[in-house]
Amino acid sequence: MNLLALAIWLGVAVSSGLLIRGLRRSRPPSAGPAPALHDLSEAAFMAGGPGAVVDTALVSMLADGRLIVGGPGIAHVRPGARAYDPAERAVLQAHQDAPSGWLYQVRYAAMLDPAVQETGGALAARGLLSPPGWGRAWRRWGLVQATVCGILVPVSLPLTFAACLLRPGAVQVPFIVKVLPVLLGGVVVGLVCAARAKGRLTPAGMRALREIRSSYLNDRNPHVQTALFGLRGLRDPFLRGQLVPAARGTRLAAAQAASRPHGSGSSYAASAEVLPVVWCAGSDGGSGGGSGCGSGCGSGSGCGSSGGSSCSSSSGSGCGSSGSSCGSSSSSCSGSSSSCSSSSGSSCSSSS
């Protein structure tokens, strides 16, 4: 039993050490001593992925009347309306190409726009954001370790009784006492590392997001608050009444896009369960939407976190209503003609 206890200690210690080391080294390095966010669009992507970028543009356009929503979520563009940034141009283009004027469809199509997707590629290139799928293996490792250690805790009870029966009357430390500390430690390390692998923001990215939030601390403009905190930062009841349902409808828009064999020249991923789109990037993490994902991905996951701590997904329900992390789950898109990697379901930061 002593040899078995020693083997368990060594196994858990080695697994935990390799997991922590691998997770730390897999983070992309920061470009320069202290990379910063260039604008609110980058802040929105950090806080909530492509969905937050589009939500920020929609809030700005709805607030100044360039975009009008009438009836049950039908969007209309005012004649002569102009776009002032790439995200707003993506909204106008999505509205022009939309089969109907439903706001949730416009939102989803704008999220797929290469200009929006490439924002994530630029952030990853500067070491502020981890590319899609970077922590999938480490998250799986952490969950497996936590599960195995958790199972070994009750298994150690019959082994303790067996040891007592084999050596009756002998003074010995119960087997469960020998292994319980390392097993509980293995569970904690596994779960903590799995949670960290699920997030997308690098330490440099968290600092940059905190800095830009501090610089806009007293700015209560709706589109600024939406960029910094996602829809949970939006307080205007009219705007929330329009955008929260649109965010929740992202799942429906993804399903509708996946059901179209050839939708607007884009290829959409179809799966048994169609999930909202998240950020799709190339394998190098720096190509952003230019890799082909930006033109069409139909699956994805929810938010990576609620406080902008790690979000890059686009789940409308988690971010739009409560702003919590769906936890987008670390994920990415997959498609037969896309270079995105497959993933498990969120959610961003977060947030759609």
Coordinates of C-alpha atoms in Angstrom, one line a residue:
M1 CA 0.0 0.0 0.0
N2 CA 2.9 2.3 0.7
L3 CA 4.2 1.8 -2.9
L4 CA 0.7 2.5 -4.2
A5 CA 0.4 5.7 -2.2
L6 CA 3.8 6.8 -3.4
A7 CA 2.8 6.1 -7.0
I8 CA -0.3 8.2 -6.6
W9 CA 1.6 11.1 -5.1
L10 CA 4.2 11.0 -7.9
G11 CA 1.5 10.6 -10.6
V12 CA -0.6 13.5 -9.4
A13 CA 2.5 15.7 -8.8
V14 CA 4.0 15.1 -12.3
S15 CA 0.6 15.5 -14.0
S16 CA -0.1 18.8 -12.2
G17 CA 3.4 20.1 -12.8
L18 CA 3.3 19.4 -16.6
L19 CA -0.3 20.8 -16.8
I20 CA 0.7 24.1 -15.1
R21 CA 3.9 24.4 -17.1
G22 CA 2.2 23.6 -20.4
L23 CA -0.6 26.0 -19.8
R24 CA 1.7 28.8 -18.9
R25 CA 4.0 28.3 -21.9
S26 CA 1.1 27.9 -24.4
R27 CA 0.0 31.5 -23.8
P28 CA 1.1 33.7 -26.8
P29 CA 3.9 36.2 -25.8
S30 CA 3.1 39.9 -25.7
A31 CA 4.4 42.1 -28.5
G32 CA 6.4 44.8 -26.8
P33 CA 6.7 45.7 -23.1
A34 CA 3.1 46.9 -22.5
P35 CA 0.7 46.5 -25.5
A36 CA -2.5 48.6 -25.3
L37 CA -5.9 48.6 -26.9
H38 CA -6.1 51.1 -29.8
D39 CA -9.9 51.8 -29.8
L40 CA -13.3 50.8 -28.4
S41 CA -13.7 48.2 -31.1
E42 CA -10.7 46.3 -29.7
A43 CA -12.0 46.8 -26.2
A44 CA -15.4 45.4 -27.2
F45 CA -13.7 42.3 -28.8
M46 CA -11.8 41.7 -25.6
A47 CA -14.9 42.1 -23.5
G48 CA -17.3 40.0 -25.5
G49 CA -15.9 38.9 -28.9
P50 CA -17.4 39.7 -32.3
G51 CA -20.9 40.0 -30.8
A52 CA -19.8 42.9 -28.5
V53 CA -18.2 44.7 -31.4
V54 CA -21.4 44.5 -33.4
D55 CA -23.5 45.5 -30.4
T56 CA -21.4 48.6 -29.9
A57 CA -21.9 49.6 -33.5
L58 CA -25.7 48.9 -33.3
V59 CA -26.0 51.0 -30.1
S60 CA -24.2 53.9 -31.8
M61 CA -26.4 53.7 -34.9
L62 CA -29.6 53.3 -33.0
A63 CA -28.8 56.1 -30.7
D64 CA -28.2 58.7 -33.4
G65 CA -31.1 57.5 -35.6
R66 CA -29.0 56.0 -38.5
L67 CA -30.7 52.7 -37.7
I68 CA -34.3 52.4 -36.8
V69 CA -36.0 49.3 -35.4
G70 CA -39.7 49.1 -35.8
G71 CA -42.2 46.3 -35.2
P72 CA -41.0 43.1 -33.8
G73 CA -37.3 43.6 -34.3
I74 CA -37.3 44.7 -38.0
A75 CA -34.3 47.0 -38.7
H76 CA -34.4 49.9 -41.2
V77 CA -31.4 52.0 -42.3
R78 CA -32.2 55.7 -42.7
P79 CA -31.5 56.9 -46.3
G80 CA -28.0 58.4 -46.6
A81 CA -26.8 56.8 -43.4
R82 CA -23.0 56.6 -43.2
A83 CA -20.7 54.3 -41.3
Y84 CA -17.9 55.7 -39.2
D85 CA -15.9 52.6 -38.5
P86 CA -15.4 49.1 -39.9
A87 CA -18.0 47.6 -37.5
E88 CA -20.7 50.0 -38.6
R89 CA -19.8 49.3 -42.3
A90 CA -20.3 45.6 -41.5
V91 CA -23.7 46.4 -40.1
L92 CA -24.8 48.3 -43.2
Q93 CA -23.5 45.6 -45.5
A94 CA -25.2 42.9 -43.4
H95 CA -28.5 44.8 -43.6
Q96 CA -28.1 45.2 -47.3
D97 CA -27.5 41.5 -47.8
A98 CA -30.0 40.3 -45.2
P99 CA -32.9 38.2 -46.6
S100 CA -35.2 40.2 -44.3
G101 CA -34.8 43.1 -42.0
W102 CA -34.6 41.1 -38.7
L103 CA -32.1 42.7 -36.4
Y104 CA -30.8 39.4 -35.1
Q105 CA -30.0 38.3 -38.6
V106 CA -28.2 41.6 -39.3
R107 CA -26.3 41.2 -36.1
Y108 CA -25.2 37.6 -36.9
A109 CA -24.1 38.5 -40.4
A110 CA -22.1 41.5 -39.2
M111 CA -20.3 39.3 -36.6
L112 CA -19.1 37.1 -39.5
D113 CA -17.7 40.1 -41.4
P114 CA -14.0 39.9 -42.0
A115 CA -13.4 43.4 -40.7
V116 CA -15.0 42.3 -37.3
Q117 CA -13.2 39.0 -37.3
E118 CA -9.8 40.4 -38.1
T119 CA -10.0 42.5 -34.9
G120 CA -9.3 39.4 -33.0
G121 CA -6.4 38.5 -35.2
A122 CA -4.8 41.8 -34.5
L123 CA -5.2 41.4 -30.8
A124 CA -3.8 37.9 -30.9
A125 CA -0.8 39.1 -32.9
R126 CA 0.0 41.6 -30.1
G127 CA -0.3 38.9 -27.4
L128 CA -3.5 40.3 -25.9
L129 CA -5.8 37.5 -26.8
S130 CA -5.2 33.8 -27.2
P131 CA -6.3 32.3 -30.6
P132 CA -9.3 29.9 -30.8
G133 CA -8.6 26.4 -29.6
W134 CA -5.3 27.3 -27.9
G135 CA -6.3 25.8 -24.5
R136 CA -8.5 22.9 -25.6
A137 CA -6.0 20.2 -24.9
W138 CA -5.0 21.7 -21.5
R139 CA -8.6 22.1 -20.5
R140 CA -9.3 18.5 -21.3
W141 CA -6.2 17.4 -19.4
G142 CA -7.3 19.4 -16.3
L143 CA -10.8 17.9 -16.4
V144 CA -9.4 14.4 -16.8
Q145 CA -7.0 14.9 -13.9
A146 CA -9.8 16.3 -11.6
T147 CA -12.1 13.4 -12.6
V148 CA -9.5 10.7 -12.0
C149 CA -8.5 12.2 -8.6
G150 CA -12.1 12.6 -7.6
I151 CA -12.8 8.9 -8.4
L152 CA -9.8 7.7 -6.5
V153 CA -11.0 9.4 -3.3
P154 CA -14.0 6.9 -2.7
V155 CA -11.9 4.1 -4.2
S156 CA -9.3 4.6 -1.5
L157 CA -11.8 3.7 1.2
P158 CA -12.1 0.0 0.4
L159 CA -8.3 -0.1 -0.1
T160 CA -8.0 1.3 3.5
F161 CA -10.2 -1.5 4.8
A162 CA -8.3 -4.1 2.9
A163 CA -5.0 -2.9 4.3
C164 CA -6.4 -3.2 7.8
L165 CA -7.6 -6.7 7.2
L166 CA -4.3 -7.8 5.8
R167 CA -2.4 -6.5 8.8
P168 CA -4.7 -6.8 11.8
G169 CA -3.5 -5.2 15.0
A170 CA -0.6 -3.4 13.3
V171 CA -0.2 0.3 13.9
Q172 CA -0.4 2.0 10.5
V173 CA -1.5 5.2 8.9
P174 CA -4.8 4.6 7.0
F175 CA -4.3 4.5 3.3
I176 CA -6.9 7.2 2.7
V177 CA -5.0 9.5 5.0
K178 CA -1.9 9.0 2.9
V179 CA -3.5 9.8 -0.4
L180 CA -6.3 12.2 0.4
P181 CA -4.2 15.4 0.4
V182 CA -2.7 14.8 -3.0
L183 CA -6.0 13.7 -4.5
L184 CA -7.8 16.8 -3.3
G185 CA -4.9 18.9 -4.5
G186 CA -5.1 17.2 -7.9
V187 CA -8.8 18.0 -8.1
V188 CA -8.2 21.6 -7.3
V189 CA -5.2 22.0 -9.7
G190 CA -7.1 20.3 -12.5
L191 CA -10.2 22.4 -12.1
V192 CA -8.3 25.7 -11.8
C193 CA -6.2 25.0 -14.8
A194 CA -9.2 23.9 -16.8
A195 CA -10.9 27.2 -16.0
R196 CA -7.8 29.2 -17.0
A197 CA -7.5 27.3 -20.3
K198 CA -11.2 28.2 -21.0
G199 CA -10.4 31.9 -20.9
R200 CA -9.0 33.8 -23.8
L201 CA -7.5 37.0 -22.3
T202 CA -3.8 36.8 -21.7
P203 CA -2.4 38.6 -18.6
A204 CA -1.3 41.5 -20.9
G205 CA -4.8 41.5 -22.3
M206 CA -6.4 41.8 -18.9
R207 CA -4.2 44.7 -18.0
A208 CA -4.9 46.5 -21.3
L209 CA -8.7 46.0 -20.8
R210 CA -8.5 47.3 -17.2
E211 CA -6.5 50.4 -18.4
I212 CA -9.0 51.3 -21.1
R213 CA -11.9 50.8 -18.7
S214 CA -10.2 53.2 -16.3
S215 CA -9.7 55.8 -19.0
Y216 CA -13.4 55.8 -19.8
L217 CA -14.5 55.5 -16.1
N218 CA -16.7 58.6 -16.1
D219 CA -18.1 58.2 -19.7
R220 CA -21.7 57.0 -19.5
N221 CA -22.3 57.1 -23.2
P222 CA -24.3 53.9 -24.1
H223 CA -22.0 52.8 -26.9
V224 CA -18.9 53.3 -24.7
Q225 CA -20.4 51.2 -21.9
T226 CA -21.4 48.5 -24.3
A227 CA -17.9 48.4 -25.8
L228 CA -16.3 48.1 -22.3
F229 CA -18.8 45.7 -20.7
G230 CA -21.0 44.2 -23.4
L231 CA -24.8 44.3 -23.1
R232 CA -24.6 44.1 -19.4
G233 CA -23.2 47.6 -19.4
L234 CA -26.1 48.9 -21.4
R235 CA -28.6 50.7 -19.2
D236 CA -30.9 52.4 -21.7
P237 CA -34.2 50.5 -21.6
F238 CA -35.1 51.1 -25.2
L239 CA -31.7 49.9 -26.5
R240 CA -31.8 46.9 -24.2
G241 CA -35.2 46.1 -25.4
Q242 CA -33.9 45.9 -29.0
L243 CA -30.5 44.4 -28.6
V244 CA -31.0 41.7 -25.9
P245 CA -33.6 39.8 -28.0
A246 CA -31.3 40.2 -31.0
A247 CA -28.4 38.7 -29.0
R248 CA -30.6 35.8 -27.9
G249 CA -31.6 35.3 -31.5
T250 CA -28.0 34.6 -32.6
R251 CA -28.6 30.9 -32.0
L252 CA -31.6 31.0 -34.4
A253 CA -29.7 33.0 -37.0
A254 CA -26.8 30.4 -36.9
A255 CA -29.3 27.6 -37.4
Q256 CA -30.9 29.4 -40.3
A257 CA -27.5 30.1 -41.9
A258 CA -26.5 26.5 -41.5
S259 CA -29.7 25.3 -43.1
R260 CA -28.9 27.3 -46.3
P261 CA -26.7 25.2 -48.6
H262 CA -25.3 28.3 -50.3
G263 CA -25.9 31.4 -48.3
S264 CA -24.6 34.7 -49.8
G265 CA -21.4 33.1 -51.1
S266 CA -20.5 31.9 -47.5
S267 CA -20.0 28.4 -46.3
Y268 CA -21.6 27.6 -43.0
A269 CA -20.8 24.8 -40.7
A270 CA -23.6 22.4 -40.0
S271 CA -23.7 20.2 -36.9
A272 CA -26.2 18.3 -34.8
E273 CA -26.3 21.3 -32.5
V274 CA -25.8 24.7 -34.1
L275 CA -24.3 27.2 -31.8
P276 CA -23.7 31.0 -32.1
V277 CA -20.7 32.1 -34.0
V278 CA -17.5 33.0 -32.1
W279 CA -14.2 34.4 -33.3
C280 CA -12.6 32.3 -36.0
A281 CA -8.9 32.6 -36.6
G282 CA -6.2 30.8 -38.5
S283 CA -4.0 28.3 -36.8
D284 CA -1.3 30.9 -36.3
G285 CA -3.8 33.1 -34.3
G286 CA -3.0 36.1 -36.3
S287 CA -4.9 35.9 -39.4
G288 CA -8.3 36.7 -38.0
G289 CA -11.1 36.6 -40.4
G290 CA -8.8 36.5 -43.3
S291 CA -8.3 32.8 -42.9
G292 CA -11.7 32.1 -44.3
C293 CA -13.5 31.9 -41.0
G294 CA -14.6 35.4 -41.2
S295 CA -16.6 34.7 -44.2
G296 CA -18.7 32.0 -42.6
C297 CA -18.8 29.9 -39.5
G298 CA -22.0 28.5 -38.2
S299 CA -21.0 27.0 -35.0
G300 CA -19.2 28.1 -31.9
S301 CA -19.6 28.7 -28.2
G302 CA -20.7 31.0 -25.6
C303 CA -18.8 33.7 -23.7
G304 CA -15.5 33.2 -22.1
S305 CA -16.2 35.2 -19.0
S306 CA -18.4 37.9 -17.6
G307 CA -16.1 40.6 -16.5
G308 CA -14.2 40.7 -19.6
S309 CA -11.7 38.5 -18.0
S310 CA -11.7 36.1 -20.8
C311 CA -14.3 36.4 -23.4
S312 CA -14.3 35.8 -27.1
S313 CA -17.5 34.1 -27.9
S314 CA -20.8 35.3 -28.9
S315 CA -23.5 33.6 -27.0
G316 CA -26.4 36.0 -27.0
S317 CA -28.2 34.5 -24.0
G318 CA -25.3 34.6 -21.5
C319 CA -24.0 38.0 -22.4
G320 CA -27.1 39.7 -23.7
S321 CA -29.2 39.0 -20.6
S322 CA -27.0 38.6 -17.7
G323 CA -23.5 39.4 -19.0
S324 CA -22.2 36.3 -17.4
S325 CA -19.7 34.1 -18.9
C326 CA -21.1 31.4 -20.7
G327 CA -17.7 30.7 -20.5
S328 CA -17.6 30.4 -24.0
S329 CA -16.1 27.7 -23.2
S330 CA -13.0 27.8 -25.2
S331 CA -14.1 27.2 -28.7
S332 CA -13.9 28.0 -32.3
C333 CA -15.8 27.3 -35.5
S334 CA -15.6 24.3 -37.7
G335 CA -16.8 23.9 -41.2
S336 CA -16.1 21.6 -44.1
S337 CA -14.5 24.4 -46.1
S338 CA -13.2 26.5 -43.2
S339 CA -9.9 26.4 -41.5
C340 CA -11.4 26.9 -38.0
S341 CA -10.9 24.3 -35.4
S342 CA -13.8 22.6 -33.7
S343 CA -14.8 23.3 -30.2
S344 CA -17.1 22.9 -27.2
G345 CA -19.9 25.2 -26.6
S346 CA -19.6 28.6 -24.2
S347 CA -19.4 31.9 -24.3
C348 CA -18.6 35.7 -24.0
S349 CA -16.9 36.9 -22.0
S350 CA -18.9 37.0 -21.9
S351 CA -21.0 37.6 -24.4
S352 CA -22.2 37.8 -27.4

